[in-house]
Amino acid sequence: MFFLTAKIFWFIAKPLNLMLILLSATTLLTWTRWRRQGIWLASALTVGLLALAVLPIGGWLLAPLEKQFPPFVAAEGPVTGIVLLAGSAVNLNLSRQVGHAIPGSAADRLVEFIRLAWDYPEARLLICGGSGKVGGVKDERWDREAPLIADYLVSRGIARERLLVEAASRDTYENALLGSALAKPKAADRWLLVTSAWHMPRAMATFRALNWPVVAAPPPTALGAHGTFRLRFDLGSGMLNVKKATHEYFGLLAYWLKGRTKTLWPAP
């Protein structure tokens, strides 16, 4: 129920969709006796869109998320395993069309996961990621990320014996819950968690709430680069960063209210 509710809420709250809903309401108001209110709303929307196109508002929102957990620095001591949260690491639709794995919008996770896999050849490799589609899985081969990623890793020389594939999870909480059931981590183990830097706070809070003390290992990112001001006029880029940031802040709040995490803002 939580999964479906979250999908419906985000469908409405997604910045571009929300802007379209408000624009539609504005148009309706201008044809009624509340025309003045419609003009004020249209003006506010115009100013908001201009601000998103010119100012790095999305970058300012992303910066606290990306800076909360710094990249993993190699230290002495063994690494038991490495966890990858797939989350669009591959593009399922395009992969289906061409017949093999194609990088997705979060491919930086996969690149970092592969790098760590070679750096720690004795570590087990857990790939978490099923289908985030509301309608469920229709094609077992192409609608789940984890098996597709596993096949790709094997084709690149990583032994299949190292791989643990969790392909039923639909969100971050299920990544942690089902991944833990598969990996069975022990208290003395040391597991690295790989996901995008902006997603790491919610992921870490979720794994900690399930008593899996993973170590954050986000891909390196140009900290602060998103929020650097420079003269520009790019609404698409601005909306994309706002979409990422608002999704995570809503996610942090929803997980905390639902009891899936023990803290609203996890410490490093």
PDB file of C-alpha atoms in Angstrom:
ATOM      1  CA  MET A   1       0.000   0.000   0.000  1.00  0.00           C
ATOM      2  CA  PHE A   2       2.863   2.377   0.859  1.00  0.00           C
ATOM      3  CA  PHE A   3       4.497   1.719  -2.524  1.00  0.00           C
ATOM      4  CA  LEU A   4       1.319   2.534  -4.477  1.00  0.00           C
ATOM      5  CA  THR A   5       0.523   5.593  -2.337  1.00  0.00           C
ATOM      6  CA  ALA A   6       4.050   6.925  -2.822  1.00  0.00           C
ATOM      7  CA  LYS A   7       3.807   6.454  -6.590  1.00  0.00           C
ATOM      8  CA  ILE A   8       0.489   8.311  -6.783  1.00  0.00           C
ATOM      9  CA  PHE A   9       1.751  11.150  -4.584  1.00  0.00           C
ATOM     10  CA  TRP A  10       4.932  11.560  -6.609  1.00  0.00           C
ATOM     11  CA  PHE A  11       2.997  11.493  -9.875  1.00  0.00           C
ATOM     12  CA  ILE A  12       1.181  14.621  -8.691  1.00  0.00           C
ATOM     13  CA  ALA A  13       4.044  16.259  -6.780  1.00  0.00           C
ATOM     14  CA  LYS A  14       6.669  15.804  -9.508  1.00  0.00           C
ATOM     15  CA  PRO A  15       7.713  19.424 -10.270  1.00  0.00           C
ATOM     16  CA  LEU A  16       6.878  19.407 -13.975  1.00  0.00           C
ATOM     17  CA  ASN A  17       3.530  17.682 -13.420  1.00  0.00           C
ATOM     18  CA  LEU A  18       2.695  20.058 -10.580  1.00  0.00           C
ATOM     19  CA  MET A  19       3.518  23.038 -12.780  1.00  0.00           C
ATOM     20  CA  LEU A  20       1.203  21.690 -15.487  1.00  0.00           C
ATOM     21  CA  ILE A  21      -1.624  21.175 -12.971  1.00  0.00           C
ATOM     22  CA  LEU A  22      -1.221  24.728 -11.676  1.00  0.00           C
ATOM     23  CA  LEU A  23      -1.039  26.105 -15.214  1.00  0.00           C
ATOM     24  CA  SER A  24      -4.285  24.302 -16.056  1.00  0.00           C
ATOM     25  CA  ALA A  25      -5.923  25.777 -12.955  1.00  0.00           C
ATOM     26  CA  THR A  26      -4.662  29.211 -13.975  1.00  0.00           C
ATOM     27  CA  THR A  27      -6.215  28.890 -17.423  1.00  0.00           C
ATOM     28  CA  LEU A  28      -9.561  27.873 -15.931  1.00  0.00           C
ATOM     29  CA  LEU A  29      -9.506  30.784 -13.480  1.00  0.00           C
ATOM     30  CA  THR A  30      -8.971  33.337 -16.246  1.00  0.00           C
ATOM     31  CA  TRP A  31     -12.284  32.248 -17.806  1.00  0.00           C
ATOM     32  CA  THR A  32     -14.232  32.720 -14.576  1.00  0.00           C
ATOM     33  CA  ARG A  33     -15.042  35.591 -12.259  1.00  0.00           C
ATOM     34  CA  TRP A  34     -11.761  34.797 -10.444  1.00  0.00           C
ATOM     35  CA  ARG A  35      -9.788  36.110 -13.406  1.00  0.00           C
ATOM     36  CA  ARG A  36      -7.661  38.368 -11.198  1.00  0.00           C
ATOM     37  CA  GLN A  37      -6.557  35.412  -9.046  1.00  0.00           C
ATOM     38  CA  GLY A  38      -5.709  33.533 -12.232  1.00  0.00           C
ATOM     39  CA  ILE A  39      -3.500  36.383 -13.411  1.00  0.00           C
ATOM     40  CA  TRP A  40      -1.681  36.462 -10.071  1.00  0.00           C
ATOM     41  CA  LEU A  41      -1.138  32.682 -10.196  1.00  0.00           C
ATOM     42  CA  ALA A  42       0.115  32.876 -13.789  1.00  0.00           C
ATOM     43  CA  SER A  43       2.538  35.614 -12.774  1.00  0.00           C
ATOM     44  CA  ALA A  44       3.831  33.537  -9.849  1.00  0.00           C
ATOM     45  CA  LEU A  45       4.334  30.508 -12.109  1.00  0.00           C
ATOM     46  CA  THR A  46       6.212  32.593 -14.662  1.00  0.00           C
ATOM     47  CA  VAL A  47       8.544  34.015 -12.020  1.00  0.00           C
ATOM     48  CA  GLY A  48       9.093  30.531 -10.599  1.00  0.00           C
ATOM     49  CA  LEU A  49       9.968  29.027 -13.976  1.00  0.00           C
ATOM     50  CA  LEU A  50      12.330  31.899 -14.774  1.00  0.00           C
ATOM     51  CA  ALA A  51      14.061  31.415 -11.432  1.00  0.00           C
ATOM     52  CA  LEU A  52      14.500  27.682 -12.132  1.00  0.00           C
ATOM     53  CA  ALA A  53      15.922  28.445 -15.577  1.00  0.00           C
ATOM     54  CA  VAL A  54      18.414  31.080 -14.392  1.00  0.00           C
ATOM     55  CA  LEU A  55      19.308  30.203 -10.792  1.00  0.00           C
ATOM     56  CA  PRO A  56      20.847  26.874  -9.648  1.00  0.00           C
ATOM     57  CA  ILE A  57      17.958  26.241  -7.239  1.00  0.00           C
ATOM     58  CA  GLY A  58      18.057  22.500  -7.851  1.00  0.00           C
ATOM     59  CA  GLY A  59      21.783  22.466  -7.143  1.00  0.00           C
ATOM     60  CA  TRP A  60      21.283  24.325  -3.889  1.00  0.00           C
ATOM     61  CA  LEU A  61      18.719  21.708  -2.872  1.00  0.00           C
ATOM     62  CA  LEU A  62      20.925  18.787  -3.930  1.00  0.00           C
ATOM     63  CA  ALA A  63      24.086  20.024  -2.197  1.00  0.00           C
ATOM     64  CA  PRO A  64      23.144  19.037   1.402  1.00  0.00           C
ATOM     65  CA  LEU A  65      22.154  15.557   0.210  1.00  0.00           C
ATOM     66  CA  GLU A  66      25.357  15.030  -1.778  1.00  0.00           C
ATOM     67  CA  LYS A  67      27.660  16.355   0.930  1.00  0.00           C
ATOM     68  CA  GLN A  68      26.180  14.395   3.828  1.00  0.00           C
ATOM     69  CA  PHE A  69      28.177  11.218   3.121  1.00  0.00           C
ATOM     70  CA  PRO A  70      31.605  11.697   1.492  1.00  0.00           C
ATOM     71  CA  PRO A  71      33.105   9.157  -0.948  1.00  0.00           C
ATOM     72  CA  PHE A  72      34.560   6.019   0.609  1.00  0.00           C
ATOM     73  CA  VAL A  73      38.270   6.195   1.389  1.00  0.00           C
ATOM     74  CA  ALA A  74      40.067   2.877   1.342  1.00  0.00           C
ATOM     75  CA  ALA A  75      41.326   1.810   4.743  1.00  0.00           C
ATOM     76  CA  GLU A  76      43.047  -1.218   6.168  1.00  0.00           C
ATOM     77  CA  GLY A  77      40.861  -4.202   6.872  1.00  0.00           C
ATOM     78  CA  PRO A  78      38.812  -6.630   4.811  1.00  0.00           C
ATOM     79  CA  VAL A  79      35.545  -5.796   3.078  1.00  0.00           C
ATOM     80  CA  THR A  80      32.958  -8.542   3.452  1.00  0.00           C
ATOM     81  CA  GLY A  81      30.695  -7.341   0.688  1.00  0.00           C
ATOM     82  CA  ILE A  82      29.501  -4.487  -1.501  1.00  0.00           C
ATOM     83  CA  VAL A  83      25.843  -3.595  -2.018  1.00  0.00           C
ATOM     84  CA  LEU A  84      24.578  -1.873  -5.167  1.00  0.00           C
ATOM     85  CA  LEU A  85      21.154  -0.214  -5.176  1.00  0.00           C
ATOM     86  CA  ALA A  86      20.332  -0.390  -8.874  1.00  0.00           C
ATOM     87  CA  GLY A  87      17.758   2.444  -9.156  1.00  0.00           C
ATOM     88  CA  SER A  88      18.128   3.235 -12.902  1.00  0.00           C
ATOM     89  CA  ALA A  89      21.737   2.116 -13.130  1.00  0.00           C
ATOM     90  CA  VAL A  90      20.601   0.575 -16.415  1.00  0.00           C
ATOM     91  CA  ASN A  91      17.886   1.727 -18.796  1.00  0.00           C
ATOM     92  CA  LEU A  92      15.476  -1.210 -18.958  1.00  0.00           C
ATOM     93  CA  ASN A  93      13.459  -0.008 -21.942  1.00  0.00           C
ATOM     94  CA  LEU A  94      16.504   0.716 -24.083  1.00  0.00           C
ATOM     95  CA  SER A  95      18.221  -2.487 -22.927  1.00  0.00           C
ATOM     96  CA  ARG A  96      15.204  -4.495 -24.084  1.00  0.00           C
ATOM     97  CA  GLN A  97      15.330  -2.840 -27.496  1.00  0.00           C
ATOM     98  CA  VAL A  98      19.026  -3.499 -28.155  1.00  0.00           C
ATOM     99  CA  GLY A  99      19.269  -6.837 -26.355  1.00  0.00           C
ATOM    100  CA  HIS A 100      21.911  -6.005 -23.743  1.00  0.00           C
ATOM    101  CA  ALA A 101      22.470  -3.706 -20.756  1.00  0.00           C
ATOM    102  CA  ILE A 102      22.504   0.022 -21.548  1.00  0.00           C
ATOM    103  CA  PRO A 103      23.566   2.565 -18.874  1.00  0.00           C
ATOM    104  CA  GLY A 104      20.737   4.499 -17.245  1.00  0.00           C
ATOM    105  CA  SER A 105      20.473   7.864 -15.519  1.00  0.00           C
ATOM    106  CA  ALA A 106      22.226   6.501 -12.398  1.00  0.00           C
ATOM    107  CA  ALA A 107      25.049   4.706 -14.211  1.00  0.00           C
ATOM    108  CA  ASP A 108      27.571   6.359 -11.870  1.00  0.00           C
ATOM    109  CA  ARG A 109      26.488   3.813  -9.246  1.00  0.00           C
ATOM    110  CA  LEU A 110      27.350   0.899 -11.507  1.00  0.00           C
ATOM    111  CA  VAL A 111      30.733   2.357 -12.440  1.00  0.00           C
ATOM    112  CA  GLU A 112      31.664   2.827  -8.768  1.00  0.00           C
ATOM    113  CA  PHE A 113      30.384  -0.646  -7.885  1.00  0.00           C
ATOM    114  CA  ILE A 114      32.569  -2.232 -10.572  1.00  0.00           C
ATOM    115  CA  ARG A 115      35.609  -0.245  -9.416  1.00  0.00           C
ATOM    116  CA  LEU A 116      35.148  -1.402  -5.826  1.00  0.00           C
ATOM    117  CA  ALA A 117      34.511  -4.980  -6.961  1.00  0.00           C
ATOM    118  CA  TRP A 118      37.947  -5.066  -8.589  1.00  0.00           C
ATOM    119  CA  ASP A 119      39.595  -3.284  -5.646  1.00  0.00           C
ATOM    120  CA  TYR A 120      38.202  -5.896  -3.218  1.00  0.00           C
ATOM    121  CA  PRO A 121      38.307  -9.207  -5.118  1.00  0.00           C
ATOM    122  CA  GLU A 122      37.316 -11.263  -2.065  1.00  0.00           C
ATOM    123  CA  ALA A 123      34.172  -9.251  -1.334  1.00  0.00           C
ATOM    124  CA  ARG A 124      30.718 -10.631  -2.067  1.00  0.00           C
ATOM    125  CA  LEU A 125      28.669  -8.519  -4.454  1.00  0.00           C
ATOM    126  CA  LEU A 126      24.990  -7.915  -3.708  1.00  0.00           C
ATOM    127  CA  ILE A 127      22.871  -6.299  -6.433  1.00  0.00           C
ATOM    128  CA  CYS A 128      19.466  -5.052  -5.275  1.00  0.00           C
ATOM    129  CA  GLY A 129      16.820  -3.972  -7.750  1.00  0.00           C
ATOM    130  CA  GLY A 130      13.577  -5.362  -9.106  1.00  0.00           C
ATOM    131  CA  SER A 131      10.928  -3.344 -10.876  1.00  0.00           C
ATOM    132  CA  GLY A 132       9.602   0.020  -9.754  1.00  0.00           C
ATOM    133  CA  LYS A 133       6.652  -0.173 -12.126  1.00  0.00           C
ATOM    134  CA  VAL A 134       3.176   0.027 -10.591  1.00  0.00           C
ATOM    135  CA  GLY A 135       1.874  -2.687 -12.925  1.00  0.00           C
ATOM    136  CA  GLY A 136       4.495  -5.170 -11.760  1.00  0.00           C
ATOM    137  CA  VAL A 137       6.812  -7.383 -13.793  1.00  0.00           C
ATOM    138  CA  LYS A 138       5.704  -8.544 -17.237  1.00  0.00           C
ATOM    139  CA  ASP A 139       9.046  -9.695 -18.644  1.00  0.00           C
ATOM    140  CA  GLU A 140      11.348 -11.462 -16.171  1.00  0.00           C
ATOM    141  CA  ARG A 141      14.434 -10.797 -18.263  1.00  0.00           C
ATOM    142  CA  TRP A 142      13.966  -7.133 -19.085  1.00  0.00           C
ATOM    143  CA  ASP A 143      11.794  -5.713 -16.282  1.00  0.00           C
ATOM    144  CA  ARG A 144      14.221  -6.314 -13.402  1.00  0.00           C
ATOM    145  CA  GLU A 145      17.502  -4.456 -13.093  1.00  0.00           C
ATOM    146  CA  ALA A 146      19.494  -6.783 -10.823  1.00  0.00           C
ATOM    147  CA  PRO A 147      19.653  -9.857 -13.130  1.00  0.00           C
ATOM    148  CA  LEU A 148      20.526  -7.671 -16.107  1.00  0.00           C
ATOM    149  CA  ILE A 149      23.350  -6.022 -14.166  1.00  0.00           C
ATOM    150  CA  ALA A 150      24.577  -9.424 -12.969  1.00  0.00           C
ATOM    151  CA  ASP A 151      24.788 -10.706 -16.548  1.00  0.00           C
ATOM    152  CA  TYR A 152      26.662  -7.567 -17.562  1.00  0.00           C
ATOM    153  CA  LEU A 153      29.201  -7.991 -14.740  1.00  0.00           C
ATOM    154  CA  VAL A 154      29.819 -11.630 -15.670  1.00  0.00           C
ATOM    155  CA  SER A 155      30.372 -10.597 -19.297  1.00  0.00           C
ATOM    156  CA  ARG A 156      33.041  -8.180 -18.001  1.00  0.00           C
ATOM    157  CA  GLY A 157      34.976 -10.877 -16.162  1.00  0.00           C
ATOM    158  CA  ILE A 158      33.501 -10.861 -12.654  1.00  0.00           C
ATOM    159  CA  ALA A 159      32.889 -14.375 -11.348  1.00  0.00           C
ATOM    160  CA  ARG A 160      29.210 -15.233 -10.986  1.00  0.00           C
ATOM    161  CA  GLU A 161      30.044 -17.066  -7.746  1.00  0.00           C
ATOM    162  CA  ARG A 162      30.646 -13.680  -6.103  1.00  0.00           C
ATOM    163  CA  LEU A 163      27.213 -12.357  -6.996  1.00  0.00           C
ATOM    164  CA  LEU A 164      24.068 -12.228  -4.890  1.00  0.00           C
ATOM    165  CA  VAL A 165      21.071 -11.062  -6.929  1.00  0.00           C
ATOM    166  CA  GLU A 166      18.014  -9.610  -5.214  1.00  0.00           C
ATOM    167  CA  ALA A 167      15.439  -8.932  -7.920  1.00  0.00           C
ATOM    168  CA  ALA A 168      12.138  -8.513  -6.032  1.00  0.00           C
ATOM    169  CA  SER A 169      12.563  -5.106  -4.335  1.00  0.00           C
ATOM    170  CA  ARG A 170      10.643  -2.063  -5.584  1.00  0.00           C
ATOM    171  CA  ASP A 171      12.051   0.733  -3.413  1.00  0.00           C
ATOM    172  CA  THR A 172      14.894   1.596  -1.030  1.00  0.00           C
ATOM    173  CA  TYR A 173      13.263  -0.026   1.993  1.00  0.00           C
ATOM    174  CA  GLU A 174      12.729  -3.308   0.152  1.00  0.00           C
ATOM    175  CA  ASN A 175      16.313  -3.087  -1.165  1.00  0.00           C
ATOM    176  CA  ALA A 176      17.544  -3.162   2.432  1.00  0.00           C
ATOM    177  CA  LEU A 177      14.999  -5.654   3.776  1.00  0.00           C
ATOM    178  CA  LEU A 178      15.255  -8.269   1.027  1.00  0.00           C
ATOM    179  CA  GLY A 179      18.967  -7.661   0.531  1.00  0.00           C
ATOM    180  CA  SER A 180      19.619  -8.354   4.194  1.00  0.00           C
ATOM    181  CA  ALA A 181      17.626 -11.581   4.044  1.00  0.00           C
ATOM    182  CA  LEU A 182      19.774 -12.718   1.117  1.00  0.00           C
ATOM    183  CA  ALA A 183      23.203 -11.569   2.353  1.00  0.00           C
ATOM    184  CA  LYS A 184      22.650 -12.435   6.039  1.00  0.00           C
ATOM    185  CA  PRO A 185      25.239  -9.907   7.311  1.00  0.00           C
ATOM    186  CA  LYS A 186      26.927 -10.550  10.648  1.00  0.00           C
ATOM    187  CA  ALA A 187      27.803  -7.945  13.272  1.00  0.00           C
ATOM    188  CA  ALA A 188      31.520  -8.220  12.538  1.00  0.00           C
ATOM    189  CA  ASP A 189      31.062  -7.877   8.761  1.00  0.00           C
ATOM    190  CA  ARG A 190      31.991  -4.793   6.792  1.00  0.00           C
ATOM    191  CA  TRP A 191      29.659  -4.016   3.903  1.00  0.00           C
ATOM    192  CA  LEU A 192      29.975  -1.030   1.568  1.00  0.00           C
ATOM    193  CA  LEU A 193      26.800   0.598   0.228  1.00  0.00           C
ATOM    194  CA  VAL A 194      26.879   2.050  -3.292  1.00  0.00           C
ATOM    195  CA  THR A 195      24.181   4.438  -4.473  1.00  0.00           C
ATOM    196  CA  SER A 196      24.117   7.981  -5.860  1.00  0.00           C
ATOM    197  CA  ALA A 197      25.377  10.651  -3.452  1.00  0.00           C
ATOM    198  CA  TRP A 198      22.014  12.447  -3.401  1.00  0.00           C
ATOM    199  CA  HIS A 199      20.243   9.182  -2.490  1.00  0.00           C
ATOM    200  CA  MET A 200      22.738   8.110   0.181  1.00  0.00           C
ATOM    201  CA  PRO A 201      21.116   9.813   3.237  1.00  0.00           C
ATOM    202  CA  ARG A 202      17.810   7.943   2.813  1.00  0.00           C
ATOM    203  CA  ALA A 203      19.582   4.695   1.932  1.00  0.00           C
ATOM    204  CA  MET A 204      21.889   4.854   4.959  1.00  0.00           C
ATOM    205  CA  ALA A 205      19.019   5.702   7.315  1.00  0.00           C
ATOM    206  CA  THR A 206      17.018   2.750   5.971  1.00  0.00           C
ATOM    207  CA  PHE A 207      19.839   0.200   6.282  1.00  0.00           C
ATOM    208  CA  ARG A 208      20.664   1.422   9.796  1.00  0.00           C
ATOM    209  CA  ALA A 209      17.025   1.094  10.876  1.00  0.00           C
ATOM    210  CA  LEU A 210      17.181  -2.575   9.845  1.00  0.00           C
ATOM    211  CA  ASN A 211      20.363  -3.041  11.929  1.00  0.00           C
ATOM    212  CA  TRP A 212      22.675  -3.355   8.952  1.00  0.00           C
ATOM    213  CA  PRO A 213      25.568  -0.930   9.682  1.00  0.00           C
ATOM    214  CA  VAL A 214      26.805  -0.449   6.132  1.00  0.00           C
ATOM    215  CA  VAL A 215      29.570   1.982   5.157  1.00  0.00           C
ATOM    216  CA  ALA A 216      28.616   4.694   2.659  1.00  0.00           C
ATOM    217  CA  ALA A 217      30.459   4.475  -0.663  1.00  0.00           C
ATOM    218  CA  PRO A 218      28.797   6.954  -3.048  1.00  0.00           C
ATOM    219  CA  PRO A 219      30.341   7.663  -6.445  1.00  0.00           C
ATOM    220  CA  PRO A 220      32.631  10.711  -6.417  1.00  0.00           C
ATOM    221  CA  THR A 221      30.746  13.886  -7.236  1.00  0.00           C
ATOM    222  CA  ALA A 222      31.812  17.469  -7.843  1.00  0.00           C
ATOM    223  CA  LEU A 223      30.568  18.733  -4.491  1.00  0.00           C
ATOM    224  CA  GLY A 224      28.969  22.121  -4.799  1.00  0.00           C
ATOM    225  CA  ALA A 225      29.232  22.171  -8.583  1.00  0.00           C
ATOM    226  CA  HIS A 226      25.460  21.898  -8.993  1.00  0.00           C
ATOM    227  CA  GLY A 227      24.946  25.008  -6.915  1.00  0.00           C
ATOM    228  CA  THR A 228      27.603  27.176  -8.536  1.00  0.00           C
ATOM    229  CA  PHE A 229      26.048  30.282 -10.049  1.00  0.00           C
ATOM    230  CA  ARG A 230      26.785  31.058 -13.653  1.00  0.00           C
ATOM    231  CA  LEU A 231      24.803  32.922 -16.263  1.00  0.00           C
ATOM    232  CA  ARG A 232      22.512  30.428 -17.982  1.00  0.00           C
ATOM    233  CA  PHE A 233      19.000  29.891 -19.295  1.00  0.00           C
ATOM    234  CA  ASP A 234      18.282  26.155 -18.985  1.00  0.00           C
ATOM    235  CA  LEU A 235      14.882  25.220 -17.596  1.00  0.00           C
ATOM    236  CA  GLY A 236      15.304  21.502 -18.370  1.00  0.00           C
ATOM    237  CA  SER A 237      18.468  21.153 -16.279  1.00  0.00           C
ATOM    238  CA  GLY A 238      16.987  23.227 -13.472  1.00  0.00           C
ATOM    239  CA  MET A 239      13.827  21.117 -13.341  1.00  0.00           C
ATOM    240  CA  LEU A 240      15.797  17.863 -13.395  1.00  0.00           C
ATOM    241  CA  ASN A 241      17.833  18.819 -10.313  1.00  0.00           C
ATOM    242  CA  VAL A 242      14.748  20.079  -8.478  1.00  0.00           C
ATOM    243  CA  LYS A 243      12.984  16.803  -9.298  1.00  0.00           C
ATOM    244  CA  LYS A 244      15.843  14.740  -7.837  1.00  0.00           C
ATOM    245  CA  ALA A 245      16.122  16.847  -4.707  1.00  0.00           C
ATOM    246  CA  THR A 246      12.409  17.104  -3.922  1.00  0.00           C
ATOM    247  CA  HIS A 247      11.974  13.360  -4.457  1.00  0.00           C
ATOM    248  CA  GLU A 248      14.645  12.654  -1.851  1.00  0.00           C
ATOM    249  CA  TYR A 249      13.383  15.175   0.706  1.00  0.00           C
ATOM    250  CA  PHE A 250       9.847  13.816   0.362  1.00  0.00           C
ATOM    251  CA  GLY A 251      11.311  10.314   0.647  1.00  0.00           C
ATOM    252  CA  LEU A 252      13.224  11.121   3.823  1.00  0.00           C
ATOM    253  CA  LEU A 253      10.101  12.573   5.417  1.00  0.00           C
ATOM    254  CA  ALA A 254       7.807   9.740   4.305  1.00  0.00           C
ATOM    255  CA  TYR A 255      10.203   6.998   5.476  1.00  0.00           C
ATOM    256  CA  TRP A 256      10.597   8.674   8.870  1.00  0.00           C
ATOM    257  CA  LEU A 257       6.836   9.153   9.339  1.00  0.00           C
ATOM    258  CA  LYS A 258       6.216   5.545   8.264  1.00  0.00           C
ATOM    259  CA  GLY A 259       8.819   4.251  10.732  1.00  0.00           C
ATOM    260  CA  ARG A 260      11.108   2.903   8.028  1.00  0.00           C
ATOM    261  CA  THR A 261      13.927   5.063   9.399  1.00  0.00           C
ATOM    262  CA  LYS A 262      14.767   6.155  12.929  1.00  0.00           C
ATOM    263  CA  THR A 263      15.978   9.640  12.036  1.00  0.00           C
ATOM    264  CA  LEU A 264      14.843  12.286   9.596  1.00  0.00           C
ATOM    265  CA  TRP A 265      18.410  13.348   8.717  1.00  0.00           C
ATOM    266  CA  PRO A 266      21.076  10.644   9.274  1.00  0.00           C
ATOM    267  CA  ALA A 267      24.511  11.632  10.500  1.00  0.00           C
ATOM    268  CA  PRO A 268      27.651  10.552   8.600  1.00  0.00           C
TER     269      PRO A 268
END
